[in-house]
Tab-separated table of C-alpha atoms in Angstrom:
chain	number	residue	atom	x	y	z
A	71	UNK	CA	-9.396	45.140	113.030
A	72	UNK	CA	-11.930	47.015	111.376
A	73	UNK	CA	-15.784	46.782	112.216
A	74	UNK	CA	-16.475	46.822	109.054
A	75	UNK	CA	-16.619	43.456	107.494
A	76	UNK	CA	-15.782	45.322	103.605
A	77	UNK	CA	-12.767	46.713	105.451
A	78	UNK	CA	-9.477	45.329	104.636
A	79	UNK	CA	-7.174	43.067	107.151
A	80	UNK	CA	-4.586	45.769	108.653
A	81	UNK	CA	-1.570	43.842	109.426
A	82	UNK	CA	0.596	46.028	111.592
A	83	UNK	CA	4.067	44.728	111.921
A	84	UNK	CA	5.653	46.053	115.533
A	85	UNK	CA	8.248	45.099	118.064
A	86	UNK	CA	8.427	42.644	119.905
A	87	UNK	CA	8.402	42.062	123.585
A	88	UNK	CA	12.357	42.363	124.039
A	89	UNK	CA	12.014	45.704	122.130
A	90	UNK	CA	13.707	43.750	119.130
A	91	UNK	CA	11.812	44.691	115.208
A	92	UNK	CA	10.093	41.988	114.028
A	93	UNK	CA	12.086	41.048	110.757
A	94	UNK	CA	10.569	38.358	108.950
A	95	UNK	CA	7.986	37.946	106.296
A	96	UNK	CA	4.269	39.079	106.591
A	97	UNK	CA	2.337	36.331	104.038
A	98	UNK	CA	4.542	33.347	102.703
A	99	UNK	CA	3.376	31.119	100.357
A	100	UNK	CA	4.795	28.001	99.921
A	101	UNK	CA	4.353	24.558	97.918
A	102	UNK	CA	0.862	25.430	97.677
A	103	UNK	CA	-2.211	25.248	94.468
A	104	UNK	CA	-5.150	27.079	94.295
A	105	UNK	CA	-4.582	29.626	96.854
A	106	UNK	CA	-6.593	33.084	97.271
A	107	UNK	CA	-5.259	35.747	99.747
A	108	UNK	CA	-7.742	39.062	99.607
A	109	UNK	CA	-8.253	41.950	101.712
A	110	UNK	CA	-5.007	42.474	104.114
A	111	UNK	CA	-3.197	45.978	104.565
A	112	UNK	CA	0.516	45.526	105.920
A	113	UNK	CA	2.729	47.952	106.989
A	114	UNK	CA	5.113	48.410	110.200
A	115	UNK	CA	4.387	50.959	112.821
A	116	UNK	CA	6.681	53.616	113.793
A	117	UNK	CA	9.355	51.448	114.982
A	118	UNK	CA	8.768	47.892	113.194
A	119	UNK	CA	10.127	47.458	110.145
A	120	UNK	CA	9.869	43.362	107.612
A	121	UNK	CA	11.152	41.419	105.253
A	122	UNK	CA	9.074	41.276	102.507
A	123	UNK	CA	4.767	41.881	102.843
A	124	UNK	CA	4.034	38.543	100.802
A	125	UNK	CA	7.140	35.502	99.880
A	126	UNK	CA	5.960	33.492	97.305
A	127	UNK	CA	8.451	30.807	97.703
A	128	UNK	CA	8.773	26.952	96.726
A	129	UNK	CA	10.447	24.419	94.963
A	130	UNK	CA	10.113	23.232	91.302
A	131	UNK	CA	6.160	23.510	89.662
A	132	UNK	CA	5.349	23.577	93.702
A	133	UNK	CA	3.384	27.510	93.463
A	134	UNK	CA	0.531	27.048	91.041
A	135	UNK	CA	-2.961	28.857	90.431
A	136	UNK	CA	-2.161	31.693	93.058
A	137	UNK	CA	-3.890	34.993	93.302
A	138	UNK	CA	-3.251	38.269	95.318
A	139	UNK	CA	-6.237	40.898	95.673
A	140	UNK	CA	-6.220	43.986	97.114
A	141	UNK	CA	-3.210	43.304	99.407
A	142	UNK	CA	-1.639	46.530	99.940
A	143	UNK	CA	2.239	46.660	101.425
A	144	UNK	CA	3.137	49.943	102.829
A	145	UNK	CA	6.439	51.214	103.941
A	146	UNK	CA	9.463	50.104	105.818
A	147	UNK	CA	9.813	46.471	104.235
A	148	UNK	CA	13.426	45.570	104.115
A	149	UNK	CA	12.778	43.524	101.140
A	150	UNK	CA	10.500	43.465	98.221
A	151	UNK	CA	6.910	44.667	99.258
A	152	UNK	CA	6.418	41.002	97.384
A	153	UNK	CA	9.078	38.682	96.536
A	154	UNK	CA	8.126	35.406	94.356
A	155	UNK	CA	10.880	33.690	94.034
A	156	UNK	CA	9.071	30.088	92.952
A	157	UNK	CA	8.058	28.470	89.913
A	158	UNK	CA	4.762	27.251	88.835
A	159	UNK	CA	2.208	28.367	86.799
A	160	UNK	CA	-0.629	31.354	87.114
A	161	UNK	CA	0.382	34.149	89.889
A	162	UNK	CA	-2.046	37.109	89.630
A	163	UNK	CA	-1.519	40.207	91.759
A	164	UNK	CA	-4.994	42.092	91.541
A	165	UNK	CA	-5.415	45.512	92.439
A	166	UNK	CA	-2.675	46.092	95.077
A	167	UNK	CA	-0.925	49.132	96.366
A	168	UNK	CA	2.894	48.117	96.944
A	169	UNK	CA	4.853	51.618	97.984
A	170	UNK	CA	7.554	52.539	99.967
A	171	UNK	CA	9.910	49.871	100.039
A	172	UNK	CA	13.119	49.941	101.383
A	173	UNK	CA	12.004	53.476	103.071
A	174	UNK	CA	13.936	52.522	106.545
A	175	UNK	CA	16.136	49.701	105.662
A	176	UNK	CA	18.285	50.690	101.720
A	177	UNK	CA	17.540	49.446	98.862
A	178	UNK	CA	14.273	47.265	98.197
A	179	UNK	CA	11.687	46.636	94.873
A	180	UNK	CA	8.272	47.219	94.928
A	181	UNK	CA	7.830	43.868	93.633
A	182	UNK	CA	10.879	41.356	93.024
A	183	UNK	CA	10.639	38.679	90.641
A	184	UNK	CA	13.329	35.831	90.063
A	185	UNK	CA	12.017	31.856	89.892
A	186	UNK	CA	14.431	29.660	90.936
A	187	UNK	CA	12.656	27.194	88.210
A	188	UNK	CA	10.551	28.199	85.063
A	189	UNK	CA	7.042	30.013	85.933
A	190	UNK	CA	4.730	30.032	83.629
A	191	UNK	CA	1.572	32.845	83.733
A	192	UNK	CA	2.858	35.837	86.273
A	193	UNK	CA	0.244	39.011	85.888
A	194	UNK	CA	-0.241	41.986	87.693
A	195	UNK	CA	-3.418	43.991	86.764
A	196	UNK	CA	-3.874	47.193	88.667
A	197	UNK	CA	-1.012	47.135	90.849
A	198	UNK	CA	0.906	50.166	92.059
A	199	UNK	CA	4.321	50.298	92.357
A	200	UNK	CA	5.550	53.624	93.783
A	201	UNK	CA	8.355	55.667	96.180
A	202	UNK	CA	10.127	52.417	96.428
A	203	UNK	CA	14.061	52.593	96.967
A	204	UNK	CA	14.931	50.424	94.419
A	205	UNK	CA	12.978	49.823	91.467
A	206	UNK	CA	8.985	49.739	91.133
A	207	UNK	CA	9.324	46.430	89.294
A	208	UNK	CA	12.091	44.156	88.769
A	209	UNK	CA	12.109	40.827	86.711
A	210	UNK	CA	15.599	39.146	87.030
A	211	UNK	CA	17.067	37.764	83.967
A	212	UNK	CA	18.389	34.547	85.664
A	213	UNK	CA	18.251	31.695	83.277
A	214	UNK	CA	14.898	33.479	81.772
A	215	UNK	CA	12.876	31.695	83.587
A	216	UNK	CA	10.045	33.685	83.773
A	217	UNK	CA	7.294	33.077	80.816
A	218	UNK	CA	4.007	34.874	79.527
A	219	UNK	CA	4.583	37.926	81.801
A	220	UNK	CA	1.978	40.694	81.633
A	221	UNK	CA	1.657	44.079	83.271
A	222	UNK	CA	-1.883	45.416	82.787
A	223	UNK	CA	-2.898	49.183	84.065
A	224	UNK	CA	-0.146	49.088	86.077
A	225	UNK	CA	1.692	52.338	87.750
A	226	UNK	CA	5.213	52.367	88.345
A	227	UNK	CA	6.284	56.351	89.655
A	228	UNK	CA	9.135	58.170	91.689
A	229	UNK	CA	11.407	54.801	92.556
A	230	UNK	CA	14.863	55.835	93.025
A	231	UNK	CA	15.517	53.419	90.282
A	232	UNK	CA	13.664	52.286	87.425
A	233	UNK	CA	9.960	51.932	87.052
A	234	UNK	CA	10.355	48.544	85.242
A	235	UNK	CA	13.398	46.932	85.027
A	236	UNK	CA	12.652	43.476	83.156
A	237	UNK	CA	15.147	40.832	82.237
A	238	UNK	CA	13.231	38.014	81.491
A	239	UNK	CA	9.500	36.674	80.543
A	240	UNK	CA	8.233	37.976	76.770
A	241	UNK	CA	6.590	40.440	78.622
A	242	UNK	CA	3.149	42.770	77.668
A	243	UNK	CA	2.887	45.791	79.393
A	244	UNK	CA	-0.463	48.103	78.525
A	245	UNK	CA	-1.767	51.027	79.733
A	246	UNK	CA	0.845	51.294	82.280
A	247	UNK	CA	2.475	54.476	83.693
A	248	UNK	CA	6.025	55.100	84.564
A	249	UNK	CA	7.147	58.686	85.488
A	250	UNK	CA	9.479	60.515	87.418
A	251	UNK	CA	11.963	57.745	88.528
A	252	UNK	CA	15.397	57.742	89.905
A	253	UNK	CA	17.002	60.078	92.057
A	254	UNK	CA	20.261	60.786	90.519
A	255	UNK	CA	22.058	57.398	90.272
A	256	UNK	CA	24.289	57.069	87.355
A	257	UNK	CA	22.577	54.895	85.335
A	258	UNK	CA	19.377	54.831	86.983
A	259	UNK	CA	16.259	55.946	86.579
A	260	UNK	CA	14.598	54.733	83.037
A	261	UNK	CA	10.730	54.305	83.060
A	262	UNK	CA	11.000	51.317	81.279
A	263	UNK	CA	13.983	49.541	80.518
A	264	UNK	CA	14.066	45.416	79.072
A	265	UNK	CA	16.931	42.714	78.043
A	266	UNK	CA	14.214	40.995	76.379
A	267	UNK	CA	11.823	41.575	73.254
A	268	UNK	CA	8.827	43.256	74.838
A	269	UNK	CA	5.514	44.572	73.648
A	270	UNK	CA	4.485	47.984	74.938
A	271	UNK	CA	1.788	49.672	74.383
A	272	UNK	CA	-0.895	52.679	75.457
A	273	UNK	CA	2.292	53.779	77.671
A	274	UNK	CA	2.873	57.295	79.388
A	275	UNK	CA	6.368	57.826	80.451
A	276	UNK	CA	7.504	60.690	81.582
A	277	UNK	CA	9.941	62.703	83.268
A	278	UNK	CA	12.385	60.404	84.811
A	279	UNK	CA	15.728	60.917	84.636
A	280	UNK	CA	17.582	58.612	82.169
A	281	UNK	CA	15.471	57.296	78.825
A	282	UNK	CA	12.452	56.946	79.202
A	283	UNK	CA	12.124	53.431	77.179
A	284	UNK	CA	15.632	51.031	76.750
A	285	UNK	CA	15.236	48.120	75.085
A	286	UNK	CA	18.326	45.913	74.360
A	287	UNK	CA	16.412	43.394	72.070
A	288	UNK	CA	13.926	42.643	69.490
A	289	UNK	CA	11.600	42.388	67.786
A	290	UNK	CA	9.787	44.687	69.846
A	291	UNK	CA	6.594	47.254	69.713
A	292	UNK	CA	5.847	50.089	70.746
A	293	UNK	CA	2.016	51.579	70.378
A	294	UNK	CA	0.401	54.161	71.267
A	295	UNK	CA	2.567	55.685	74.049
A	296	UNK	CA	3.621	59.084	75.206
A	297	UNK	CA	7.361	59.537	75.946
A	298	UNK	CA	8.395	63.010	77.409
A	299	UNK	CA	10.372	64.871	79.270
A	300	UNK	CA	13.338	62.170	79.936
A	301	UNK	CA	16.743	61.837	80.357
A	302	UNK	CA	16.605	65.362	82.671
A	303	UNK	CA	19.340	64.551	85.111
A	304	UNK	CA	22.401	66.783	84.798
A	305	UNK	CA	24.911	64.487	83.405
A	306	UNK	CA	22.448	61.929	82.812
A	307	UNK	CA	24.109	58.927	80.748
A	308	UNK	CA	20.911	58.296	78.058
A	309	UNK	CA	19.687	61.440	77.580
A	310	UNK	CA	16.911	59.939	74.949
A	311	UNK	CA	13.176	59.708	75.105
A	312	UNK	CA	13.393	55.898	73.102
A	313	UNK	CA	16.652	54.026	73.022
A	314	UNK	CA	16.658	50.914	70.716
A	315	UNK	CA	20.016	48.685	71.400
A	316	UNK	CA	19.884	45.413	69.187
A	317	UNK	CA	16.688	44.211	67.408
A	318	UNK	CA	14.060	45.772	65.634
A	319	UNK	CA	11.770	48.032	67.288
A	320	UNK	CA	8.534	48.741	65.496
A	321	UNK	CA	7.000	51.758	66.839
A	322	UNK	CA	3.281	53.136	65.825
A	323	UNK	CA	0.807	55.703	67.139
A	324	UNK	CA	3.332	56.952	69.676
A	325	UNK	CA	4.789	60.709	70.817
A	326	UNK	CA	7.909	61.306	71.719
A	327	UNK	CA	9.039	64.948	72.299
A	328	UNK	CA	10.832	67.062	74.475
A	329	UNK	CA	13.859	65.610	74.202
A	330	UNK	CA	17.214	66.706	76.382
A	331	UNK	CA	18.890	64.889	73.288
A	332	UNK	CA	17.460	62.524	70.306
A	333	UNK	CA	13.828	61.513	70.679
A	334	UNK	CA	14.309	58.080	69.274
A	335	UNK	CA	18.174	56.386	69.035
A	336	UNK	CA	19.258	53.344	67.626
A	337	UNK	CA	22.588	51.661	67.720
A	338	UNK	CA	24.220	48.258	68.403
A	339	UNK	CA	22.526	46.885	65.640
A	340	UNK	CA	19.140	47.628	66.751
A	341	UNK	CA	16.845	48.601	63.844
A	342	UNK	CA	13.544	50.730	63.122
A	343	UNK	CA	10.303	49.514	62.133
A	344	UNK	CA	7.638	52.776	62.199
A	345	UNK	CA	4.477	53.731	61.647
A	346	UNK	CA	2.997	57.461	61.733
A	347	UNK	CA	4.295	58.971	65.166
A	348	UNK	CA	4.861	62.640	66.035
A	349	UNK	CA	8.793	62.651	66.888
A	350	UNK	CA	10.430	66.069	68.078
A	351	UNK	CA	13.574	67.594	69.310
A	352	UNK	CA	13.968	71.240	70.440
């Protein structure tokens, strides 16, 4: 530990005395209110590897009034870098750094999110969600159980899958950042992509390497985002910078241009809705 009492908590996950990784979970939290975890660092050393950095766990309305600050997960978790899996009301994650998932052990999320009962109130401001093996984000669409989701200056960049990847939860997401995901998986590798009606807006997403923005339902708005440079995968299967499937998509104040193929597409019934916005294909 640190001298310095401003320093964060380094949690360094090792082996243990039979030589055997330990594999479990850093932080749980479970059937617990009103509960404040600040300050820790996690990561494995050169041979460790976890489960997930924080669980937030429980049974029905058990998880309420939780907050995460400055709790950074590094590296070699074999799950989620966090993983809330309970229902309840009001989790914040504040200003946390969760990278590298999944870097030793497959496939992991930044941050995994599937209730196993309805949870109201999930935010993450100023989180970072980046070079994890899986997606940066991912909201499971189980039941839609999640409610009043917001992502707020949030970063989600170079995940082999996609940056977001939300299926449930009326979510907000503004001034985020989602560029240069996937790493040539069919089908992988949108910025942001959403089952349900979502509100977007001061976005930049770029470069990754299906669309940049799917959204399969509506109504939904875009505003004031910058969408560029997508779909660049040879043989990539949505080659657009905005893909609209079902719904209407309102879209205002945003750019969209250098397009491998349309800048904005439409189809399965999804519908248009714009304001003035700079749209371009070469």
């Amino acid at each position: 530990m640190s001298e310095d009492p401003d320093s964060p908590v380094r949690i360094v996950l090792a082996v243990d005395e039979d030589g055997e990784p330990f594999e479990g979970d850093a932080i749980i939290v479970e059937n617990s209110d009103r509960i404040r975890i600040d300050g820790f660092t996690i990561e494995a050393d050169d041979d460790g590897r976890f489960g997930s950095g924080v669980n937030i766990r429980g049974s029905q309305g058990s998880v309420n009034d939780v907050t995460i600050a400055e709790v950074d997960v590094l590296s070699a978790t074999e799950n989620a870098g966090i993983s809330i899996t309970a229902p309840g009301n009001d989790i914040c994650i504040i200003e946390s750094d969760i990278s590298g998932s999944g870097l030793r052990a497959g496939d992991a999320n930044g941050v995994f999110v599937s209730p196993s009962g309805v949870l109201r109130g999930l935010e993450f401001v100023n989180v970072r969600a980046n070079l994890n093996t899986a997606d940066g984000f991912a909201v499971s669409n189980s039941n839609n159980n999640t409610r009043d989701l917001k992502f707020l200056g949030v970063t989600a960049n170079n995940n082999n899958h996609d940056g977001f990847d939300i299926g449930s939860g009326t979510p907000t997401l503004v001034n985020v950042t989602a560029n240069t995901n996937g790493l040539g998986i069919a089908g992988q590798g949108r910025g942001i992509g959403s089952v349900v009606p979502i509100h977007i807006e001061n976005a930049h997403v770029l470069d990754n390497e299906e669309a940049g923005i799917r959204i399969l339902d509506g109504p939904s708005r875009l505003i004031a985002a910058t969408i560029a440079g997508n779909g660049i995968r040879l043989g990539a299967t949505v080659r657009w910078q905005i893909l609209a499937e079902g719904g209407t998509l309102a879209i205002f104040n945003t750019i969209a241009v250098h397009s491998s193929g349309d800048s904005v597409r439409f189809r399965n019934g999804g519908t248009a809705d714009c304001g003035p916005n700079i749209f371009n294909r070469p």
